[in-house]
Short mmCIF file of C-alpha atoms in Angstrom, two decimals:
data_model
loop_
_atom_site.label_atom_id
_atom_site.label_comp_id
_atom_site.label_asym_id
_atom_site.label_seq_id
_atom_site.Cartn_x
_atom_site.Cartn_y
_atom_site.Cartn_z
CA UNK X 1 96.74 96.05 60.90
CA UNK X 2 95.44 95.11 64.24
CA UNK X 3 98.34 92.84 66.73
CA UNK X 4 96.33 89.91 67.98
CA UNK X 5 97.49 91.25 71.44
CA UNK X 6 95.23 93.57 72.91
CA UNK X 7 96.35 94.21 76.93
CA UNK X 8 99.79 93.84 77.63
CA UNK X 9 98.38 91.88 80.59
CA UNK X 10 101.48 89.32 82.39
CA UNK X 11 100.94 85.66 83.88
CA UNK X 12 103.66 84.22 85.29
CA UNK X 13 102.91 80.71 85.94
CA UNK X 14 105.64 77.89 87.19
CA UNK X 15 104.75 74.95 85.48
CA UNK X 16 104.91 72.04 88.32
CA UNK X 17 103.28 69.03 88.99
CA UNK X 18 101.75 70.45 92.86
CA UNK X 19 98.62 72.46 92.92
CA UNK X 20 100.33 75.43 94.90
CA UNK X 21 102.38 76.19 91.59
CA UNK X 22 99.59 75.22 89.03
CA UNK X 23 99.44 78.31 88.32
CA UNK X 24 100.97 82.34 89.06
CA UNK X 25 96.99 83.03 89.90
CA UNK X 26 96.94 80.41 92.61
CA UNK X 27 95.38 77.55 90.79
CA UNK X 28 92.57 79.61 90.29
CA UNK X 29 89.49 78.96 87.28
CA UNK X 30 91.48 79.43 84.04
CA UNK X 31 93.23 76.70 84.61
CA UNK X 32 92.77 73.57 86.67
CA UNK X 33 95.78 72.63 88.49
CA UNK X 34 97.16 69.45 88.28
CA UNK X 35 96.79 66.38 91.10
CA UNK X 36 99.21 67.54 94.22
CA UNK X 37 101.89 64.74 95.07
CA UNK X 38 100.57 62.86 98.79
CA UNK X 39 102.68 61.46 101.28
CA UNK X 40 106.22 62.22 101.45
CA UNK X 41 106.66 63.12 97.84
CA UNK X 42 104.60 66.47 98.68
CA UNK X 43 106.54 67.06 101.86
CA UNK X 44 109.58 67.00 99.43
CA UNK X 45 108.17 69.46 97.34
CA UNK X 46 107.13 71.47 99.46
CA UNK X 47 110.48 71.64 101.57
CA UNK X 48 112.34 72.41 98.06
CA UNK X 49 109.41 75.67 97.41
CA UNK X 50 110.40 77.17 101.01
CA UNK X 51 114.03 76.48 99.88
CA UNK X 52 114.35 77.79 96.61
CA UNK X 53 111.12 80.65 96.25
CA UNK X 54 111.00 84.14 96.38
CA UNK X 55 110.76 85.73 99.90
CA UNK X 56 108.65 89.02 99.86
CA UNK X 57 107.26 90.99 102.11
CA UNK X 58 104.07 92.70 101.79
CA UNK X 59 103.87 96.77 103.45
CA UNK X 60 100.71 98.55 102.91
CA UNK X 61 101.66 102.53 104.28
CA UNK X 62 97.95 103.84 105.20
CA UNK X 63 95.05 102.87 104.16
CA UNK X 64 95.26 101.07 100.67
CA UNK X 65 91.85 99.88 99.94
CA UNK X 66 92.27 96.08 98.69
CA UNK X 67 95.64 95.80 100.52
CA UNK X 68 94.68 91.73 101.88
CA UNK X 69 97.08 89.79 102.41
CA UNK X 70 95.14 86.70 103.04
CA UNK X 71 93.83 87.01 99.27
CA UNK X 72 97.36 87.66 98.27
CA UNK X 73 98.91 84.50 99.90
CA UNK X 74 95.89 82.49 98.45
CA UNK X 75 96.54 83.31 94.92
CA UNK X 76 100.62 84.04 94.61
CA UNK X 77 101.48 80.79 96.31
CA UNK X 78 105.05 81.39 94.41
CA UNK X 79 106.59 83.11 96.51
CA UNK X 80 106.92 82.68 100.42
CA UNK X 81 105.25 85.45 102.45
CA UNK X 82 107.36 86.86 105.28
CA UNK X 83 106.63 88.78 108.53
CA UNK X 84 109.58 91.19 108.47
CA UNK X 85 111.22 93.15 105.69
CA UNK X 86 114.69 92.39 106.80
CA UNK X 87 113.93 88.59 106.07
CA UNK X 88 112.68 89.55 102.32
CA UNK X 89 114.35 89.24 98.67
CA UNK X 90 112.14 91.84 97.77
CA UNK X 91 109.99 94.57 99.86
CA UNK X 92 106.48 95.67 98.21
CA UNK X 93 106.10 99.22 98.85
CA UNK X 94 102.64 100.38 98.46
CA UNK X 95 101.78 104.06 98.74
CA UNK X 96 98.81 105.63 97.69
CA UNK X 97 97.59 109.47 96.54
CA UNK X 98 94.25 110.85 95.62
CA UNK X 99 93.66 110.68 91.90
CA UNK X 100 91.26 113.55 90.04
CA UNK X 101 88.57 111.34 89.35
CA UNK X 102 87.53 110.67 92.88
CA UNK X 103 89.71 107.32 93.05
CA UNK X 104 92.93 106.75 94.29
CA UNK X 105 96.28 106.11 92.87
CA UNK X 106 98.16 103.03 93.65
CA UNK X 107 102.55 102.75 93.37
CA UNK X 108 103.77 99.52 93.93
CA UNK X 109 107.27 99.22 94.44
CA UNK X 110 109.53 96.49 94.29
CA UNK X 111 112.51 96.81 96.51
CA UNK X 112 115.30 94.40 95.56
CA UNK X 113 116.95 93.25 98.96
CA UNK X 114 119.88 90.77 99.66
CA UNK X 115 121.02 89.03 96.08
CA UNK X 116 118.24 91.57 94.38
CA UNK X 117 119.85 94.28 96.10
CA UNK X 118 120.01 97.42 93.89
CA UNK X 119 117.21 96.13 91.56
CA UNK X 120 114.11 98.34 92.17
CA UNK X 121 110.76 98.81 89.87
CA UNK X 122 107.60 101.18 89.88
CA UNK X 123 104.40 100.36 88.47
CA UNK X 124 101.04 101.69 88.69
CA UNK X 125 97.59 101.06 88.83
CA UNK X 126 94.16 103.99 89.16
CA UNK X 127 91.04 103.43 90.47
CA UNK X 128 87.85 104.22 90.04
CA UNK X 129 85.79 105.50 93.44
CA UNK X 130 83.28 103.01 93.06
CA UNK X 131 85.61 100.54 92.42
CA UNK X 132 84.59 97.17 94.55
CA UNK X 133 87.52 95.80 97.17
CA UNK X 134 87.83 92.93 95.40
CA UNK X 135 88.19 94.24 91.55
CA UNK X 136 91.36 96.37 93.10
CA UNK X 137 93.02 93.28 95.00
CA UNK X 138 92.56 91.33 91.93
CA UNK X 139 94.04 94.40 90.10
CA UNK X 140 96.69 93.97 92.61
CA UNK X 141 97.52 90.80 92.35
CA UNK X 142 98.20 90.82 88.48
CA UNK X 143 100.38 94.35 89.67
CA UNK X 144 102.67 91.52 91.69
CA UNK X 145 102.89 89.17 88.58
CA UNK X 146 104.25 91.42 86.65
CA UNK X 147 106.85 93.26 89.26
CA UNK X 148 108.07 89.50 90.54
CA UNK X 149 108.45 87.98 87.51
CA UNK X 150 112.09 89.71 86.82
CA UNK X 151 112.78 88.71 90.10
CA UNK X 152 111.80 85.11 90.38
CA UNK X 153 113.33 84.78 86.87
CA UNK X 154 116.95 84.64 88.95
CA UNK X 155 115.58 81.96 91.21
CA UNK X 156 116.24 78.28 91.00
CA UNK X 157 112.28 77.79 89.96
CA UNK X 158 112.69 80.39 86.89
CA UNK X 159 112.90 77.01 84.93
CA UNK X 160 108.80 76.53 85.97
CA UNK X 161 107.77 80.28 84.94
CA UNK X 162 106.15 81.09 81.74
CA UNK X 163 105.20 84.81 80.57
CA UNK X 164 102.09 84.80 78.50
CA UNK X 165 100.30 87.84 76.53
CA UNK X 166 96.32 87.65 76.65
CA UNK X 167 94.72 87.73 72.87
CA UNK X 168 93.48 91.01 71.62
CA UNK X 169 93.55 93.89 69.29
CA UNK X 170 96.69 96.04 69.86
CA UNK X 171 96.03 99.15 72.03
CA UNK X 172 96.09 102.69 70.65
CA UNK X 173 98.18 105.30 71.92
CA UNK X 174 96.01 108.59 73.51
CA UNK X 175 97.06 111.91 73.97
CA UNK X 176 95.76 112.76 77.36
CA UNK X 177 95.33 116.26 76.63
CA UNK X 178 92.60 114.97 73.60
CA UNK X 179 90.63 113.10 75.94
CA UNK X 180 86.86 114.13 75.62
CA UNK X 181 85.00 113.74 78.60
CA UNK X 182 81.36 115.05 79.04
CA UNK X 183 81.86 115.88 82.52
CA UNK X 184 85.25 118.18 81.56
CA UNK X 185 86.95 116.56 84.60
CA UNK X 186 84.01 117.83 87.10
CA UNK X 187 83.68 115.11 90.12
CA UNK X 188 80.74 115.70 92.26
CA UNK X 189 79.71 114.23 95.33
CA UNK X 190 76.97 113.86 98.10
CA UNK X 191 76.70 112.83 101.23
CA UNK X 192 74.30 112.31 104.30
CA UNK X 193 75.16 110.18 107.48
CA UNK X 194 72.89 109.00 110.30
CA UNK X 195 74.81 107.88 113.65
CA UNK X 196 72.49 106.97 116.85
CA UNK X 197 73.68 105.05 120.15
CA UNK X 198 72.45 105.55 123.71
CA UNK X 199 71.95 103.53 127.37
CA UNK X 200 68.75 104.06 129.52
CA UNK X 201 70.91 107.57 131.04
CA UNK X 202 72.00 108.48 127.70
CA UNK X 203 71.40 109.40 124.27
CA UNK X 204 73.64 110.76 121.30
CA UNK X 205 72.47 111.68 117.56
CA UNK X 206 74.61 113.08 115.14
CA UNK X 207 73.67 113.88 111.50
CA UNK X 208 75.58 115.06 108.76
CA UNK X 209 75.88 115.91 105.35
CA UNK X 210 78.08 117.05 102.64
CA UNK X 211 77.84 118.20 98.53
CA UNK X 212 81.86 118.75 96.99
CA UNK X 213 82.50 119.26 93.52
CA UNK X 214 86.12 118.90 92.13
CA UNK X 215 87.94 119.03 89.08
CA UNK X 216 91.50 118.07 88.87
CA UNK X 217 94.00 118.51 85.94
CA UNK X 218 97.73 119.00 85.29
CA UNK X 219 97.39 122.37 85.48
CA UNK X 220 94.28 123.26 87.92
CA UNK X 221 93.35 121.90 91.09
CA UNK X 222 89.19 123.19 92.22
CA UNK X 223 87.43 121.68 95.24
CA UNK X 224 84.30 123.20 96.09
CA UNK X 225 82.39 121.99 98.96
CA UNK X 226 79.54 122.88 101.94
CA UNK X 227 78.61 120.53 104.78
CA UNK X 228 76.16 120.68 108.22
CA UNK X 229 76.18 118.99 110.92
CA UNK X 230 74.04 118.45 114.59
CA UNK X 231 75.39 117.09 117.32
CA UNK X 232 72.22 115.94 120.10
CA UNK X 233 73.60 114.79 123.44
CA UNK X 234 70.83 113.84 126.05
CA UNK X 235 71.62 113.09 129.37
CA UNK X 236 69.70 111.71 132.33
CA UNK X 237 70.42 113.24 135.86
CA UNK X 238 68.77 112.50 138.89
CA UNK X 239 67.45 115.25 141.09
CA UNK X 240 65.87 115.65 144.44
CA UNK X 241 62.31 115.18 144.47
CA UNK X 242 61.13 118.87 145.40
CA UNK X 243 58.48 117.41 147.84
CA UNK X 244 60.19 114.47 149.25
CA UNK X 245 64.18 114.90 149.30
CA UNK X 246 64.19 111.16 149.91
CA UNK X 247 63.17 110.68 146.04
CA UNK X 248 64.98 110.98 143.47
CA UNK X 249 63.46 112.45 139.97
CA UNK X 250 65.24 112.64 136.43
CA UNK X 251 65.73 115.57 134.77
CA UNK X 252 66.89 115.39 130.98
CA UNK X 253 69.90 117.74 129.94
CA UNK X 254 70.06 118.22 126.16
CA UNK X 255 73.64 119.69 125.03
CA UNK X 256 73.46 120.74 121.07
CA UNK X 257 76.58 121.73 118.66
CA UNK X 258 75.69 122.95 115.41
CA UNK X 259 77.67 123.81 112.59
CA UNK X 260 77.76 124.98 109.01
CA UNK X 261 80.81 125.37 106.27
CA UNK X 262 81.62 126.03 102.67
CA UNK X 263 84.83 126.22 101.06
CA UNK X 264 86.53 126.57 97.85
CA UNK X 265 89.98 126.41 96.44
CA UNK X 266 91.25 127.29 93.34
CA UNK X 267 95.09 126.03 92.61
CA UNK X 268 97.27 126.54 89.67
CA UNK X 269 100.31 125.24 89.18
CA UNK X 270 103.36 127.31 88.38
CA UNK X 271 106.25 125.05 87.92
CA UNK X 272 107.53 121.51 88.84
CA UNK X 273 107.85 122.65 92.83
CA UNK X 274 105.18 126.19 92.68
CA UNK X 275 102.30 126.97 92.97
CA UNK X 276 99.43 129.58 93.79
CA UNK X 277 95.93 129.37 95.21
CA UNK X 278 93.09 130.86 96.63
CA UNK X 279 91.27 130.16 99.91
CA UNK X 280 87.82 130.84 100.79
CA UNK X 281 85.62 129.78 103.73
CA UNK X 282 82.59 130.54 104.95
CA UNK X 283 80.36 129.51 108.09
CA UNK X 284 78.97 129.97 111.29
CA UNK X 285 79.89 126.89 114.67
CA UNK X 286 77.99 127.17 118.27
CA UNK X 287 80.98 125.85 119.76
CA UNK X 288 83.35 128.43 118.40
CA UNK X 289 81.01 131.59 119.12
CA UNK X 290 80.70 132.11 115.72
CA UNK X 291 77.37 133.31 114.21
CA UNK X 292 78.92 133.66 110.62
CA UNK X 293 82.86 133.99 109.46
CA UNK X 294 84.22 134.19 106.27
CA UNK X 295 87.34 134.35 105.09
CA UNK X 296 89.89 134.73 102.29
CA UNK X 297 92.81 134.06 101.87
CA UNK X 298 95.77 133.85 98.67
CA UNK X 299 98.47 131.08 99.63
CA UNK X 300 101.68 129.90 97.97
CA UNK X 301 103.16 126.12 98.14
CA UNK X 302 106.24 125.09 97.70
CA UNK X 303 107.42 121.74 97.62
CA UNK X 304 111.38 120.80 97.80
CA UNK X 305 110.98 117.72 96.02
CA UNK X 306 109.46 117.34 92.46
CA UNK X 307 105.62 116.55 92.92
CA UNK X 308 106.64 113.77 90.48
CA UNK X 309 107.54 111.88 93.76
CA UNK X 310 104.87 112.68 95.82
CA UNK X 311 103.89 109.15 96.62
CA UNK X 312 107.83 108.58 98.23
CA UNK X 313 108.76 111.82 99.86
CA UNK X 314 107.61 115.60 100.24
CA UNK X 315 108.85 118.29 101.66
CA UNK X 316 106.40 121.68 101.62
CA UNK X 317 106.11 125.23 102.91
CA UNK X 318 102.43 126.88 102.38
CA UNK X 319 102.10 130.34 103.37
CA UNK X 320 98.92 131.73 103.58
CA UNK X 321 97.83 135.76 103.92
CA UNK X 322 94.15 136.14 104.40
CA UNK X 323 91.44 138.24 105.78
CA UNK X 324 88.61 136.80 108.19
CA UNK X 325 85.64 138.41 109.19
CA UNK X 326 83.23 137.17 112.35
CA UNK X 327 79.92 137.54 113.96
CA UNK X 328 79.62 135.97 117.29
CA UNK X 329 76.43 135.22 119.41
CA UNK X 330 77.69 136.13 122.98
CA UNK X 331 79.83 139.21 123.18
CA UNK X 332 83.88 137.98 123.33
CA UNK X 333 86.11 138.42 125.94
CA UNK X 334 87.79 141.27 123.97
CA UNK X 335 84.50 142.91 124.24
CA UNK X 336 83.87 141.92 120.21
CA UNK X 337 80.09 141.33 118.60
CA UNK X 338 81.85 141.47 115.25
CA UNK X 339 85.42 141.89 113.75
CA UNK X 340 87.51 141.55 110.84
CA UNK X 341 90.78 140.55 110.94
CA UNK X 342 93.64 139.92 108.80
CA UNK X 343 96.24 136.82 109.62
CA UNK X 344 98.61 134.84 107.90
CA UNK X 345 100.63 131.24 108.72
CA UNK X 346 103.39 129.26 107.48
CA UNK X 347 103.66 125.72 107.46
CA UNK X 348 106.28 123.39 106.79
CA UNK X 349 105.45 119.57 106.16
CA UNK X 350 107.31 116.61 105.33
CA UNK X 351 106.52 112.92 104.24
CA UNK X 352 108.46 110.04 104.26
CA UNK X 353 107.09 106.45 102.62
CA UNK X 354 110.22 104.46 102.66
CA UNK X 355 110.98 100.47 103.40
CA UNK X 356 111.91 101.35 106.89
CA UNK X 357 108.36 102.85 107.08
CA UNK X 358 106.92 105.93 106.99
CA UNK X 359 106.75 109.34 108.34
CA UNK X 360 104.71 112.80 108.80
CA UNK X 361 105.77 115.76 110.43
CA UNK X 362 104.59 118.97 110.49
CA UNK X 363 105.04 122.51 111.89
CA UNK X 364 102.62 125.35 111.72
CA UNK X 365 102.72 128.96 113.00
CA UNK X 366 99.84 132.01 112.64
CA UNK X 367 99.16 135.18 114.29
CA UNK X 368 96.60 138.00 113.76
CA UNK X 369 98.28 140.88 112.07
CA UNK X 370 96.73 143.32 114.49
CA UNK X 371 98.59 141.55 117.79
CA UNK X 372 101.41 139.07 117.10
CA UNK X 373 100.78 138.46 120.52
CA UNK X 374 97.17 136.47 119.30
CA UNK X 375 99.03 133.55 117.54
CA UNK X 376 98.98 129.67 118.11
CA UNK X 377 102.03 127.14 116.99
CA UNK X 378 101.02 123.73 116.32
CA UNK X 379 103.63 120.25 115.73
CA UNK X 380 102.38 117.46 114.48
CA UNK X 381 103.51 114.12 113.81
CA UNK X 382 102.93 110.12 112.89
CA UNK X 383 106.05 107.56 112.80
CA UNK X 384 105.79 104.12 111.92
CA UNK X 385 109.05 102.90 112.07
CA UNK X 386 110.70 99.35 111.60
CA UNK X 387 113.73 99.90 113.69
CA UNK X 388 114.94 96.13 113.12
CA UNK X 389 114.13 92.58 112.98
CA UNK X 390 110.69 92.63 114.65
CA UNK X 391 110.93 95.79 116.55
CA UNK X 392 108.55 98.37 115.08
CA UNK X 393 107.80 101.67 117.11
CA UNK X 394 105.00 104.29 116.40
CA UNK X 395 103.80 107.46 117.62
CA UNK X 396 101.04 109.41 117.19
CA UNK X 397 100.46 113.23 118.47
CA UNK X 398 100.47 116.80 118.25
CA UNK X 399 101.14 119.62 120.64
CA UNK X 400 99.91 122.80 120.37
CA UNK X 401 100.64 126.77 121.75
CA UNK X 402 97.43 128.66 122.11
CA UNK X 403 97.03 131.99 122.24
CA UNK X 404 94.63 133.02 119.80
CA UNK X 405 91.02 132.10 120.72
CA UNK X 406 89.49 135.85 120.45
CA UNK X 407 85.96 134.37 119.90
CA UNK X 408 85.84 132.95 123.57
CA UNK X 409 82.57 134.14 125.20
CA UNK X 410 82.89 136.98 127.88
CA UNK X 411 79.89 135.36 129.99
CA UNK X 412 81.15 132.77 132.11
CA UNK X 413 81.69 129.29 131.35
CA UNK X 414 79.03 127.13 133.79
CA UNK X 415 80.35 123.68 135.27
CA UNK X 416 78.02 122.07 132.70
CA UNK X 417 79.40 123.68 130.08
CA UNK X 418 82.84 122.78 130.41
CA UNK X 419 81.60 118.72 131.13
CA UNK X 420 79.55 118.49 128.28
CA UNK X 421 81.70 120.70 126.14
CA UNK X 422 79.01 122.30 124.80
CA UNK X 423 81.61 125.68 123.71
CA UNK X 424 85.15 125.42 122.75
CA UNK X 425 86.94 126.50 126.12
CA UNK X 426 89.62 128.82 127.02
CA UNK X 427 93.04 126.99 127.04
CA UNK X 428 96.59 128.37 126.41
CA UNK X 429 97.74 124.75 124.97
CA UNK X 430 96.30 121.13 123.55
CA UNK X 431 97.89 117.57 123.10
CA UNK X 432 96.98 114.02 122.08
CA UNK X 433 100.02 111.52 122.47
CA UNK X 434 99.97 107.93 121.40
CA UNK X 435 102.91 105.61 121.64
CA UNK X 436 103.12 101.90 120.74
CA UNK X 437 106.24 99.63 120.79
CA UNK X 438 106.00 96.01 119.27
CA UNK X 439 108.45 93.03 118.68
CA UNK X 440 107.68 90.04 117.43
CA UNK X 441 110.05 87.07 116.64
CA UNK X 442 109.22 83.43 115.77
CA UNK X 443 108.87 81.43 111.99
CA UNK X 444 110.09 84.60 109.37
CA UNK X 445 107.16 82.99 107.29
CA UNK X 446 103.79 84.12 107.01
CA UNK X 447 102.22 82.21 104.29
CA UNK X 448 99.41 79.94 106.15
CA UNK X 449 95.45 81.52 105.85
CA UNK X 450 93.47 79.86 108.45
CA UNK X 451 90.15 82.39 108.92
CA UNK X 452 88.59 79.75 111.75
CA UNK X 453 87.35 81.61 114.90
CA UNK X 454 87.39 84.73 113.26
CA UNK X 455 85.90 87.96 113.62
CA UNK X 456 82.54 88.16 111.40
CA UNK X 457 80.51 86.93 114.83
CA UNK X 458 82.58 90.13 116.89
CA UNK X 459 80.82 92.81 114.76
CA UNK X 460 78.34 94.19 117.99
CA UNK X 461 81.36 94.13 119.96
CA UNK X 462 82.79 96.34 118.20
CA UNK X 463 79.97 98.91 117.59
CA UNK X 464 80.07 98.53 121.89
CA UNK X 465 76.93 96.22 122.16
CA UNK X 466 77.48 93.48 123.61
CA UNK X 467 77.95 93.13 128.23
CA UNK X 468 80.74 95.04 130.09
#
């Protein structure tokens, strides 16, 4: 026999006589909401619903395609929307990995806090790469329904919430492992970008493109994948006129970088915290020196943590042991036209997505097997903290020890060469640093959508058109 319920798909709706709680969806089609109360009586209501709701806070780690909190507010006008986690009943956590078929995989969490303290959920929703914003935030929003509806059921307003099952033939249990698919789990994928922008004195084109084919399973992890690229800089100097040093002519300099890679990796997975790949790269780069390299290189990963909880926390060592070869086109400062050279590295990585935010660091050391001297040591790190009420602090950066750029060119390095960076130059260490400290205080709520003067007409801005 077939159930007459097909998707195990939950509405909560609070059954009052204002529009905001017509219905959990927002009062959207499905439903028309009843006639809102005018005057004073809606004032009332509305005074009791900032009272007696849920408080949640909405925190979106990375980049979470359909993460919009405007949509949100518009259609769960249950619960009040706060600014600050510390002024929540419950914190959505939303953390995201890379799923096999291209799309992404989405954990929401639901962080009891205060009188929910201790009460915690998980669900989760996949995507589809094609997937449009708006299917995922609605996809979204029905993920919220069903987390808060525990949680508003210990409100004062659980008396206006109804659960309800949408009509449907009962679903089937499948066996992953019997899934047929015609593509056996192969994702492929191709890309070519155009980017142009230039001023009467100068001119930049960059193309690229990009073929990958993956395949991702319990067991196996394969990316394959080859891009190009060409980098055109044209600049316009002015020179003496030859005949008459009182004029001025203009001379064009053209700086190109060109570049070439493929890659492959093959993983398999060993246990719950192992497991064993291969490396292989291929290429040839004008600003490294490099007329072709390959190389390969066996690696081993180890992750402290179960990759079960990958989306939370991670904590990984990859050691790698490979073998490069290179061809350069000027001869090197080691007095090299070719070479092959063995090297290996160790890194050690962690990741934090927690309610007090989130965190990456990351140390990495290498050195050629031939001189330990000819090694670089690179830290790395983002921190997006929320240190307390209001007061967030990030940081952005990486530092880096360099002491193994053997493909530097013997001939020397002109003065337009190092201000157009045309070739990677010699350096014995690299940073970036970026630092940001915010604090905000004010209403806790954050529940109003008012898109007026917004940003649709600031679009050439922001590509830089637009006066200085």
């Amino acid at each position: 026999m077939r159930s007459v319920f097909r998707s195990f798909v939950l509405l909560a709706a609070l059954t009052t006589p204002t529009a905001l709680f017509a219905q959990a969806s927002g009062g959207r089609p499905g439903g028309a909401p009843a006639s809102a109360p005018s005057g004073a009586a809606a004032s009332v209501v509305q005074d009791t619903i900032l009272k007696s709701a849920l408080r949640v806070y909405l925190d979106c780690q990375g980049y979470v395609r359909g993460c919009d909190r405007d949509f949100f507010v518009q259609e769960l006008g249950f619960v009040n929307w706060v600014r600050d986690r510390f002024d929540s009943d419950v914190h959505l956590l939303l953390t995201t990995l890379n799923a096999g078929n291209g799309g992404r995989e989405i954990t929401v969490n639901f962080l009891g806090q205060k009188n929910y303290a201790g009460k915690i959920d998980t669900l989760v929703i996949n995507t589809l790469p094609n997937d449009a914003d708006d299917r995922i935030r609605r996809e979204l929003v029905r993920t919220f329904q069903l987390g808060l509806a525990p949680f508003i059921a210990r409100t004062p307003i659980a008396s206006r919430l109804r659960l309800s099952l949408t009509g449907g033939p009962a679903p089937q249990q499948v066996n992953p492992r019997n899934v047929k698919d015609k593509w056996n789990f192969w994702l492929y994928r191709i890309d070519g970008n155009l980017q142009a922008n230039g001023e009467q004195l100068v001119k930049q084109t960059n193309l690229s493109t990009s073929i990958s084919a993956a395949r991702t399973t319990d067991q196996w992890k394969i990316n394959l994948g080859g891009s190009a690229s060409y980098n055109e800089r044209d600049f316009k100097v002015f020179v003496a006129n030859s005949n008459n040093p009182a004029l001025r002519d203009t001379v064009s300099v053209i700086v190109l970088q060109r570049a070439s890679s493929v890659n492959a990796l093959f993983g398999k997975t060993l246990t719950g915290h192992l497991t064993a790949g291969l490396k292989v790269s291929g290429g040839f780069s004008e600003v490294l020196n490099q007329k072709a390299s390959l190389r390969v290189a066996p690696a081993l990963e180890y992750n402290i943590f179960p990759w079960t909880e990958a989306t939370r926390r991670q904590l990984t060592l990859l050691y790698t042991l490979g073998v490069n070869h290179y061809q350069y086109n000027r001869t090197t400062v080691f007095d090299q036209d070719r070479e092959t050279r063995g090297n290996h590295s160790l890194l050690i990585a962690t990741s934090q997505r927690q309610k007090w935010g989130n965190t990456n660091l990351s140390l990495e050391g290498s050195h050629y097997l031939h001189d330990p001297q000819r090694n670089l040591l690179t830290l790395s790190g983002l921190v997006d903290l929320r240190l307390g009420r209001g007061f967030s602090l990030n940081f952005r950066g990486s530092a880096s020890r360099v002491r193994d750029q053997i493909y530097i060119a013997r001939s020397t390095q002109s003065e337009r060469d190092i201000l157009t960076q045309r070739q990677q130059l010699q350096t014995n260490f690299r940073y970036n640093m970026f630092v940001g400290v915010g604090y905000t205080f004010g209403s806790i709520y954050n529940t109003v959508v008012n898109q007026r003067f917004g940003t649709l007409g600031e679009s050439g801005r922001r590509f830089g058109f637009g006066g200085g």
